[in-house]
Amino acid sequence: MPTKPTKRDRREAAKAARLEAERKSKKQRRVRFLYVGIGAAAIIGLIVALILASGSSTKLNLTALNKDASAAGCSALIPVADQGRQHIQPPQTFTYNSNPPTSGSHYNIAGTAPTPTGVHLQPIRDEIQVHNLEHGHIGIQYNNLPQSVVSALEGFTRAHDIYTFMAPRPQLAQVSAELAFTRWDSKITCASPTDANAVVKLAQTFYDDFHGLGPEGALPGTPLSTG
């Protein structure tokens, strides 16, 4: 007949079971920590790889952009110091550090600022167009540009009018330029471009690199119905 476990036997058995459970629990925690560590390392590696890939892509894009700018008779991309993006109301004005402007205080008026995208026949006020750049739009502005180049850029703008505005800008004479491309915090200026194909190629590269990259993200514009 089996011997009935004593109280001491039961106590020792319970202690052994508890120690075994603790051992298994510690082992499981070590395995979980290992997997978490491996997963974290993999995520960090992926982030670093994406950052490096992004940096390389940006460098290549800017190289191509500046090459196209040179071929069109324009400057390389010009970085401009950020002047913030506070909202102001008419008749307030703001002194911009760039012509055309690339950042700074601007109007916030429904239907007016940002201005409709597409081809404008009249100049766009600085305090209005800066709001477009904030939304990730790009600007194409000109003065005394050959008509063949103007027409080619109008065609380009109409084909990309969700994120592009185009308008005459007499003030470009103040910086000895006939054409300027702008986006938030940077621009390209052209002294006297004459090759319509080269200018449109530059416009396409500029658009591909920068449209939708404003500080407020990609906010599509409302194209003009005519222009």
PDB file of C-alpha atoms in Angstrom:
ATOM      1  CA  MET A   1       0.000   0.000   0.000  1.00  0.00           C
ATOM      2  CA  PRO A   2       1.500   3.407  -1.090  1.00  0.00           C
ATOM      3  CA  THR A   3       2.823   5.596   1.679  1.00  0.00           C
ATOM      4  CA  LYS A   4       0.739   8.739   2.137  1.00  0.00           C
ATOM      5  CA  PRO A   5       2.830  11.928   1.556  1.00  0.00           C
ATOM      6  CA  THR A   6       3.593  13.733   4.711  1.00  0.00           C
ATOM      7  CA  LYS A   7       3.029  17.438   5.225  1.00  0.00           C
ATOM      8  CA  ARG A   8       6.766  17.973   4.779  1.00  0.00           C
ATOM      9  CA  ASP A   9       6.739  16.011   1.514  1.00  0.00           C
ATOM     10  CA  ARG A  10       3.902  18.131   0.177  1.00  0.00           C
ATOM     11  CA  ARG A  11       5.707  21.303   1.222  1.00  0.00           C
ATOM     12  CA  GLU A  12       8.918  20.194  -0.540  1.00  0.00           C
ATOM     13  CA  ALA A  13       6.974  19.188  -3.643  1.00  0.00           C
ATOM     14  CA  ALA A  14       5.224  22.551  -3.754  1.00  0.00           C
ATOM     15  CA  LYS A  15       8.567  24.330  -3.341  1.00  0.00           C
ATOM     16  CA  ALA A  16      10.109  22.282  -6.169  1.00  0.00           C
ATOM     17  CA  ALA A  17       7.130  23.032  -8.420  1.00  0.00           C
ATOM     18  CA  ARG A  18       7.399  26.743  -7.644  1.00  0.00           C
ATOM     19  CA  LEU A  19      11.122  26.811  -8.389  1.00  0.00           C
ATOM     20  CA  GLU A  20      10.543  24.986 -11.680  1.00  0.00           C
ATOM     21  CA  ALA A  21       7.808  27.446 -12.645  1.00  0.00           C
ATOM     22  CA  GLU A  22      10.112  30.368 -11.830  1.00  0.00           C
ATOM     23  CA  ARG A  23      12.900  28.776 -13.878  1.00  0.00           C
ATOM     24  CA  LYS A  24      10.582  28.365 -16.877  1.00  0.00           C
ATOM     25  CA  SER A  25       9.278  31.900 -16.465  1.00  0.00           C
ATOM     26  CA  LYS A  26      12.809  33.340 -16.424  1.00  0.00           C
ATOM     27  CA  LYS A  27      13.701  31.329 -19.514  1.00  0.00           C
ATOM     28  CA  GLN A  28      10.604  32.592 -21.333  1.00  0.00           C
ATOM     29  CA  ARG A  29      11.458  36.193 -20.373  1.00  0.00           C
ATOM     30  CA  ARG A  30      15.009  35.770 -21.673  1.00  0.00           C
ATOM     31  CA  VAL A  31      13.653  34.444 -24.971  1.00  0.00           C
ATOM     32  CA  ARG A  32      11.187  37.330 -25.242  1.00  0.00           C
ATOM     33  CA  PHE A  33      13.921  39.889 -24.484  1.00  0.00           C
ATOM     34  CA  LEU A  34      16.104  38.248 -27.115  1.00  0.00           C
ATOM     35  CA  TYR A  35      13.382  38.470 -29.738  1.00  0.00           C
ATOM     36  CA  VAL A  36      12.591  42.059 -28.769  1.00  0.00           C
ATOM     37  CA  GLY A  37      16.284  42.967 -29.002  1.00  0.00           C
ATOM     38  CA  ILE A  38      16.599  41.329 -32.410  1.00  0.00           C
ATOM     39  CA  GLY A  39      13.416  43.040 -33.599  1.00  0.00           C
ATOM     40  CA  ALA A  40      14.551  46.443 -32.326  1.00  0.00           C
ATOM     41  CA  ALA A  41      17.933  46.031 -33.989  1.00  0.00           C
ATOM     42  CA  ALA A  42      16.236  45.072 -37.250  1.00  0.00           C
ATOM     43  CA  ILE A  43      13.934  48.114 -37.083  1.00  0.00           C
ATOM     44  CA  ILE A  44      16.832  50.447 -36.323  1.00  0.00           C
ATOM     45  CA  GLY A  45      18.785  48.956 -39.207  1.00  0.00           C
ATOM     46  CA  LEU A  46      15.835  49.450 -41.534  1.00  0.00           C
ATOM     47  CA  ILE A  47      15.423  53.084 -40.453  1.00  0.00           C
ATOM     48  CA  VAL A  48      19.114  53.774 -40.989  1.00  0.00           C
ATOM     49  CA  ALA A  49      18.971  52.116 -44.407  1.00  0.00           C
ATOM     50  CA  LEU A  50      15.938  54.196 -45.389  1.00  0.00           C
ATOM     51  CA  ILE A  51      17.607  57.401 -44.215  1.00  0.00           C
ATOM     52  CA  LEU A  52      20.755  56.598 -46.160  1.00  0.00           C
ATOM     53  CA  ALA A  53      18.733  55.658 -49.218  1.00  0.00           C
ATOM     54  CA  SER A  54      16.720  58.865 -48.906  1.00  0.00           C
ATOM     55  CA  GLY A  55      19.885  60.939 -48.592  1.00  0.00           C
ATOM     56  CA  SER A  56      21.411  59.296 -51.646  1.00  0.00           C
ATOM     57  CA  SER A  57      18.227  59.801 -53.645  1.00  0.00           C
ATOM     58  CA  THR A  58      18.055  63.472 -52.669  1.00  0.00           C
ATOM     59  CA  LYS A  59      21.670  63.973 -53.621  1.00  0.00           C
ATOM     60  CA  LEU A  60      21.113  62.321 -57.013  1.00  0.00           C
ATOM     61  CA  ASN A  61      17.937  64.321 -57.617  1.00  0.00           C
ATOM     62  CA  LEU A  62      19.666  67.599 -56.804  1.00  0.00           C
ATOM     63  CA  THR A  63      22.549  66.650 -59.063  1.00  0.00           C
ATOM     64  CA  ALA A  64      20.118  66.037 -61.921  1.00  0.00           C
ATOM     65  CA  LEU A  65      18.189  69.209 -61.068  1.00  0.00           C
ATOM     66  CA  ASN A  66      21.270  71.405 -61.109  1.00  0.00           C
ATOM     67  CA  LYS A  67      22.425  69.792 -64.351  1.00  0.00           C
ATOM     68  CA  ASP A  68      19.079  70.583 -65.984  1.00  0.00           C
ATOM     69  CA  ALA A  69      19.205  74.112 -64.559  1.00  0.00           C
ATOM     70  CA  SER A  70      22.629  74.683 -66.079  1.00  0.00           C
ATOM     71  CA  ALA A  71      21.451  73.351 -69.447  1.00  0.00           C
ATOM     72  CA  ALA A  72      18.540  75.804 -69.364  1.00  0.00           C
ATOM     73  CA  GLY A  73      20.817  78.755 -68.542  1.00  0.00           C
ATOM     74  CA  CYS A  74      19.697  78.985 -64.923  1.00  0.00           C
ATOM     75  CA  SER A  75      21.266  79.006 -61.474  1.00  0.00           C
ATOM     76  CA  ALA A  76      21.690  75.924 -59.348  1.00  0.00           C
ATOM     77  CA  LEU A  77      19.144  75.459 -56.568  1.00  0.00           C
ATOM     78  CA  ILE A  78      19.448  78.380 -54.135  1.00  0.00           C
ATOM     79  CA  PRO A  79      18.593  77.631 -50.463  1.00  0.00           C
ATOM     80  CA  VAL A  80      16.859  80.539 -48.719  1.00  0.00           C
ATOM     81  CA  ALA A  81      16.650  81.034 -44.944  1.00  0.00           C
ATOM     82  CA  ASP A  82      13.248  80.131 -43.543  1.00  0.00           C
ATOM     83  CA  GLN A  83      11.241  83.142 -42.317  1.00  0.00           C
ATOM     84  CA  GLY A  84       8.493  81.182 -40.605  1.00  0.00           C
ATOM     85  CA  ARG A  85       4.879  80.791 -41.668  1.00  0.00           C
ATOM     86  CA  GLN A  86       2.666  82.932 -39.480  1.00  0.00           C
ATOM     87  CA  HIS A  87      -0.728  84.077 -40.757  1.00  0.00           C
ATOM     88  CA  ILE A  88      -1.328  87.805 -41.193  1.00  0.00           C
ATOM     89  CA  GLN A  89      -4.327  89.687 -42.536  1.00  0.00           C
ATOM     90  CA  PRO A  90      -4.621  92.492 -45.104  1.00  0.00           C
ATOM     91  CA  PRO A  91      -3.548  95.258 -45.179  1.00  0.00           C
ATOM     92  CA  GLN A  92      -0.528  93.896 -43.276  1.00  0.00           C
ATOM     93  CA  THR A  93       2.563  93.263 -45.365  1.00  0.00           C
ATOM     94  CA  PHE A  94       5.746  91.294 -44.810  1.00  0.00           C
ATOM     95  CA  THR A  95       9.352  91.939 -45.812  1.00  0.00           C
ATOM     96  CA  TYR A  96      10.637  88.842 -47.582  1.00  0.00           C
ATOM     97  CA  ASN A  97      14.286  87.837 -47.880  1.00  0.00           C
ATOM     98  CA  SER A  98      13.911  86.500 -51.410  1.00  0.00           C
ATOM     99  CA  ASN A  99      12.553  87.588 -54.782  1.00  0.00           C
ATOM    100  CA  PRO A 100      10.283  85.727 -55.395  1.00  0.00           C
ATOM    101  CA  PRO A 101       9.515  84.835 -51.772  1.00  0.00           C
ATOM    102  CA  THR A 102      10.047  81.294 -50.533  1.00  0.00           C
ATOM    103  CA  SER A 103       8.730  81.461 -46.941  1.00  0.00           C
ATOM    104  CA  GLY A 104       7.426  83.939 -44.391  1.00  0.00           C
ATOM    105  CA  SER A 105       4.202  85.351 -43.001  1.00  0.00           C
ATOM    106  CA  HIS A 106       1.280  85.223 -45.415  1.00  0.00           C
ATOM    107  CA  TYR A 107      -2.446  85.689 -45.839  1.00  0.00           C
ATOM    108  CA  ASN A 108      -4.955  82.972 -45.039  1.00  0.00           C
ATOM    109  CA  ILE A 109      -8.124  83.868 -46.953  1.00  0.00           C
ATOM    110  CA  ALA A 110     -10.451  81.188 -48.283  1.00  0.00           C
ATOM    111  CA  GLY A 111     -10.509  81.256 -52.089  1.00  0.00           C
ATOM    112  CA  THR A 112      -7.758  83.884 -52.261  1.00  0.00           C
ATOM    113  CA  ALA A 113      -4.763  82.747 -50.211  1.00  0.00           C
ATOM    114  CA  PRO A 114      -3.624  80.240 -51.240  1.00  0.00           C
ATOM    115  CA  THR A 115      -4.317  81.416 -54.757  1.00  0.00           C
ATOM    116  CA  PRO A 116      -5.881  79.045 -57.302  1.00  0.00           C
ATOM    117  CA  THR A 117      -3.241  77.016 -59.082  1.00  0.00           C
ATOM    118  CA  GLY A 118      -2.718  77.035 -62.850  1.00  0.00           C
ATOM    119  CA  VAL A 119      -1.841  79.815 -65.285  1.00  0.00           C
ATOM    120  CA  HIS A 120      -2.440  83.378 -64.060  1.00  0.00           C
ATOM    121  CA  LEU A 121      -2.342  86.365 -66.395  1.00  0.00           C
ATOM    122  CA  GLN A 122      -1.668  88.874 -63.606  1.00  0.00           C
ATOM    123  CA  PRO A 123       1.052  88.958 -60.929  1.00  0.00           C
ATOM    124  CA  ILE A 124       0.303  87.213 -57.637  1.00  0.00           C
ATOM    125  CA  ARG A 125       0.851  89.148 -54.426  1.00  0.00           C
ATOM    126  CA  ASP A 126       3.715  87.822 -52.301  1.00  0.00           C
ATOM    127  CA  GLU A 127       1.616  87.431 -49.156  1.00  0.00           C
ATOM    128  CA  ILE A 128      -0.753  85.236 -51.152  1.00  0.00           C
ATOM    129  CA  GLN A 129       1.621  82.993 -53.093  1.00  0.00           C
ATOM    130  CA  VAL A 130       3.668  82.061 -50.029  1.00  0.00           C
ATOM    131  CA  HIS A 131       0.614  80.217 -48.721  1.00  0.00           C
ATOM    132  CA  ASN A 132       0.738  78.058 -51.868  1.00  0.00           C
ATOM    133  CA  LEU A 133       4.354  77.147 -51.204  1.00  0.00           C
ATOM    134  CA  GLU A 134       3.389  76.175 -47.651  1.00  0.00           C
ATOM    135  CA  HIS A 135       0.945  73.674 -49.187  1.00  0.00           C
ATOM    136  CA  GLY A 136       3.655  72.055 -51.286  1.00  0.00           C
ATOM    137  CA  HIS A 137       2.951  73.958 -54.513  1.00  0.00           C
ATOM    138  CA  ILE A 138       5.683  75.177 -56.830  1.00  0.00           C
ATOM    139  CA  GLY A 139       5.760  78.598 -58.473  1.00  0.00           C
ATOM    140  CA  ILE A 140       6.845  79.570 -61.986  1.00  0.00           C
ATOM    141  CA  GLN A 141       7.129  83.334 -62.510  1.00  0.00           C
ATOM    142  CA  TYR A 142       8.569  85.319 -65.389  1.00  0.00           C
ATOM    143  CA  ASN A 143       9.314  88.751 -66.805  1.00  0.00           C
ATOM    144  CA  ASN A 144      10.244  89.674 -70.399  1.00  0.00           C
ATOM    145  CA  LEU A 145      10.601  85.988 -71.224  1.00  0.00           C
ATOM    146  CA  PRO A 146      10.533  84.949 -74.926  1.00  0.00           C
ATOM    147  CA  GLN A 147       6.976  84.049 -75.906  1.00  0.00           C
ATOM    148  CA  SER A 148       8.023  80.583 -77.038  1.00  0.00           C
ATOM    149  CA  VAL A 149       9.292  79.827 -73.518  1.00  0.00           C
ATOM    150  CA  VAL A 150       6.196  81.363 -71.896  1.00  0.00           C
ATOM    151  CA  SER A 151       3.898  79.233 -74.075  1.00  0.00           C
ATOM    152  CA  ALA A 152       5.846  76.065 -73.320  1.00  0.00           C
ATOM    153  CA  LEU A 153       5.694  76.745 -69.582  1.00  0.00           C
ATOM    154  CA  GLU A 154       1.982  77.498 -69.774  1.00  0.00           C
ATOM    155  CA  GLY A 155       1.467  74.094 -71.357  1.00  0.00           C
ATOM    156  CA  PHE A 156       3.547  72.478 -68.634  1.00  0.00           C
ATOM    157  CA  THR A 157       1.630  74.296 -65.899  1.00  0.00           C
ATOM    158  CA  ARG A 158      -1.773  73.291 -67.275  1.00  0.00           C
ATOM    159  CA  ALA A 159      -0.607  69.665 -67.307  1.00  0.00           C
ATOM    160  CA  HIS A 160       0.514  69.932 -63.661  1.00  0.00           C
ATOM    161  CA  ASP A 161      -1.984  72.472 -62.360  1.00  0.00           C
ATOM    162  CA  ILE A 162      -2.848  70.707 -59.103  1.00  0.00           C
ATOM    163  CA  TYR A 163       0.487  71.712 -57.553  1.00  0.00           C
ATOM    164  CA  THR A 164       1.770  74.464 -59.894  1.00  0.00           C
ATOM    165  CA  PHE A 165       0.984  78.142 -60.296  1.00  0.00           C
ATOM    166  CA  MET A 166       2.428  80.380 -62.998  1.00  0.00           C
ATOM    167  CA  ALA A 167       2.260  84.159 -63.282  1.00  0.00           C
ATOM    168  CA  PRO A 168       4.111  87.204 -64.619  1.00  0.00           C
ATOM    169  CA  ARG A 169       6.389  88.946 -62.103  1.00  0.00           C
ATOM    170  CA  PRO A 170       7.802  92.349 -63.070  1.00  0.00           C
ATOM    171  CA  GLN A 171       9.870  92.428 -59.843  1.00  0.00           C
ATOM    172  CA  LEU A 172      12.234  89.836 -61.323  1.00  0.00           C
ATOM    173  CA  ALA A 173      13.937  92.740 -63.075  1.00  0.00           C
ATOM    174  CA  GLN A 174      15.232  93.755 -59.633  1.00  0.00           C
ATOM    175  CA  VAL A 175      17.327  90.561 -59.480  1.00  0.00           C
ATOM    176  CA  SER A 176      18.279  90.545 -63.181  1.00  0.00           C
ATOM    177  CA  ALA A 177      16.173  87.484 -63.897  1.00  0.00           C
ATOM    178  CA  GLU A 178      13.557  86.637 -66.503  1.00  0.00           C
ATOM    179  CA  LEU A 179      12.337  83.415 -64.888  1.00  0.00           C
ATOM    180  CA  ALA A 180      12.159  81.912 -61.404  1.00  0.00           C
ATOM    181  CA  PHE A 181      11.061  78.570 -59.973  1.00  0.00           C
ATOM    182  CA  THR A 182      10.144  78.566 -56.288  1.00  0.00           C
ATOM    183  CA  ARG A 183       9.262  76.082 -53.598  1.00  0.00           C
ATOM    184  CA  TRP A 184       9.342  76.386 -49.816  1.00  0.00           C
ATOM    185  CA  ASP A 185      12.795  77.594 -48.709  1.00  0.00           C
ATOM    186  CA  SER A 186      14.540  77.453 -52.094  1.00  0.00           C
ATOM    187  CA  LYS A 187      14.462  78.737 -55.662  1.00  0.00           C
ATOM    188  CA  ILE A 188      16.120  78.697 -59.071  1.00  0.00           C
ATOM    189  CA  THR A 189      16.488  81.873 -61.125  1.00  0.00           C
ATOM    190  CA  CYS A 190      17.242  82.221 -64.832  1.00  0.00           C
ATOM    191  CA  ALA A 191      18.820  85.334 -66.338  1.00  0.00           C
ATOM    192  CA  SER A 192      17.797  84.966 -69.990  1.00  0.00           C
ATOM    193  CA  PRO A 193      16.641  81.453 -70.921  1.00  0.00           C
ATOM    194  CA  THR A 194      15.769  80.924 -74.591  1.00  0.00           C
ATOM    195  CA  ASP A 195      15.576  77.142 -75.065  1.00  0.00           C
ATOM    196  CA  ALA A 196      11.940  76.200 -74.411  1.00  0.00           C
ATOM    197  CA  ASN A 197      12.656  72.460 -74.344  1.00  0.00           C
ATOM    198  CA  ALA A 198      15.479  72.837 -71.814  1.00  0.00           C
ATOM    199  CA  VAL A 199      13.341  75.097 -69.610  1.00  0.00           C
ATOM    200  CA  VAL A 200      10.424  72.649 -69.620  1.00  0.00           C
ATOM    201  CA  LYS A 201      12.799  69.809 -68.777  1.00  0.00           C
ATOM    202  CA  LEU A 202      14.012  71.829 -65.809  1.00  0.00           C
ATOM    203  CA  ALA A 203      10.406  72.564 -64.805  1.00  0.00           C
ATOM    204  CA  GLN A 204       9.622  68.844 -64.853  1.00  0.00           C
ATOM    205  CA  THR A 205      12.634  67.939 -62.711  1.00  0.00           C
ATOM    206  CA  PHE A 206      11.876  70.744 -60.262  1.00  0.00           C
ATOM    207  CA  TYR A 207       8.268  69.561 -60.053  1.00  0.00           C
ATOM    208  CA  ASP A 208       9.227  65.906 -59.601  1.00  0.00           C
ATOM    209  CA  ASP A 209      11.659  66.770 -56.810  1.00  0.00           C
ATOM    210  CA  PHE A 210       9.572  69.208 -54.832  1.00  0.00           C
ATOM    211  CA  HIS A 211       5.817  69.239 -55.450  1.00  0.00           C
ATOM    212  CA  GLY A 212       3.860  68.196 -52.390  1.00  0.00           C
ATOM    213  CA  LEU A 213       6.770  68.869 -50.017  1.00  0.00           C
ATOM    214  CA  GLY A 214       5.620  72.016 -48.241  1.00  0.00           C
ATOM    215  CA  PRO A 215       5.746  72.321 -44.444  1.00  0.00           C
ATOM    216  CA  GLU A 216       2.020  71.549 -44.289  1.00  0.00           C
ATOM    217  CA  GLY A 217       2.449  68.495 -46.492  1.00  0.00           C
ATOM    218  CA  ALA A 218       0.828  67.851 -49.853  1.00  0.00           C
ATOM    219  CA  LEU A 219      -2.369  69.894 -50.077  1.00  0.00           C
ATOM    220  CA  PRO A 220      -3.683  69.949 -53.678  1.00  0.00           C
ATOM    221  CA  GLY A 221      -4.577  73.307 -55.144  1.00  0.00           C
ATOM    222  CA  THR A 222      -7.770  74.355 -56.892  1.00  0.00           C
ATOM    223  CA  PRO A 223      -6.887  74.993 -60.547  1.00  0.00           C
ATOM    224  CA  LEU A 224      -8.203  78.031 -62.377  1.00  0.00           C
ATOM    225  CA  SER A 225     -10.988  77.165 -64.778  1.00  0.00           C
ATOM    226  CA  THR A 226      -9.423  79.439 -67.389  1.00  0.00           C
ATOM    227  CA  GLY A 227      -6.095  81.091 -67.881  1.00  0.00           C
TER     228      GLY A 227
END
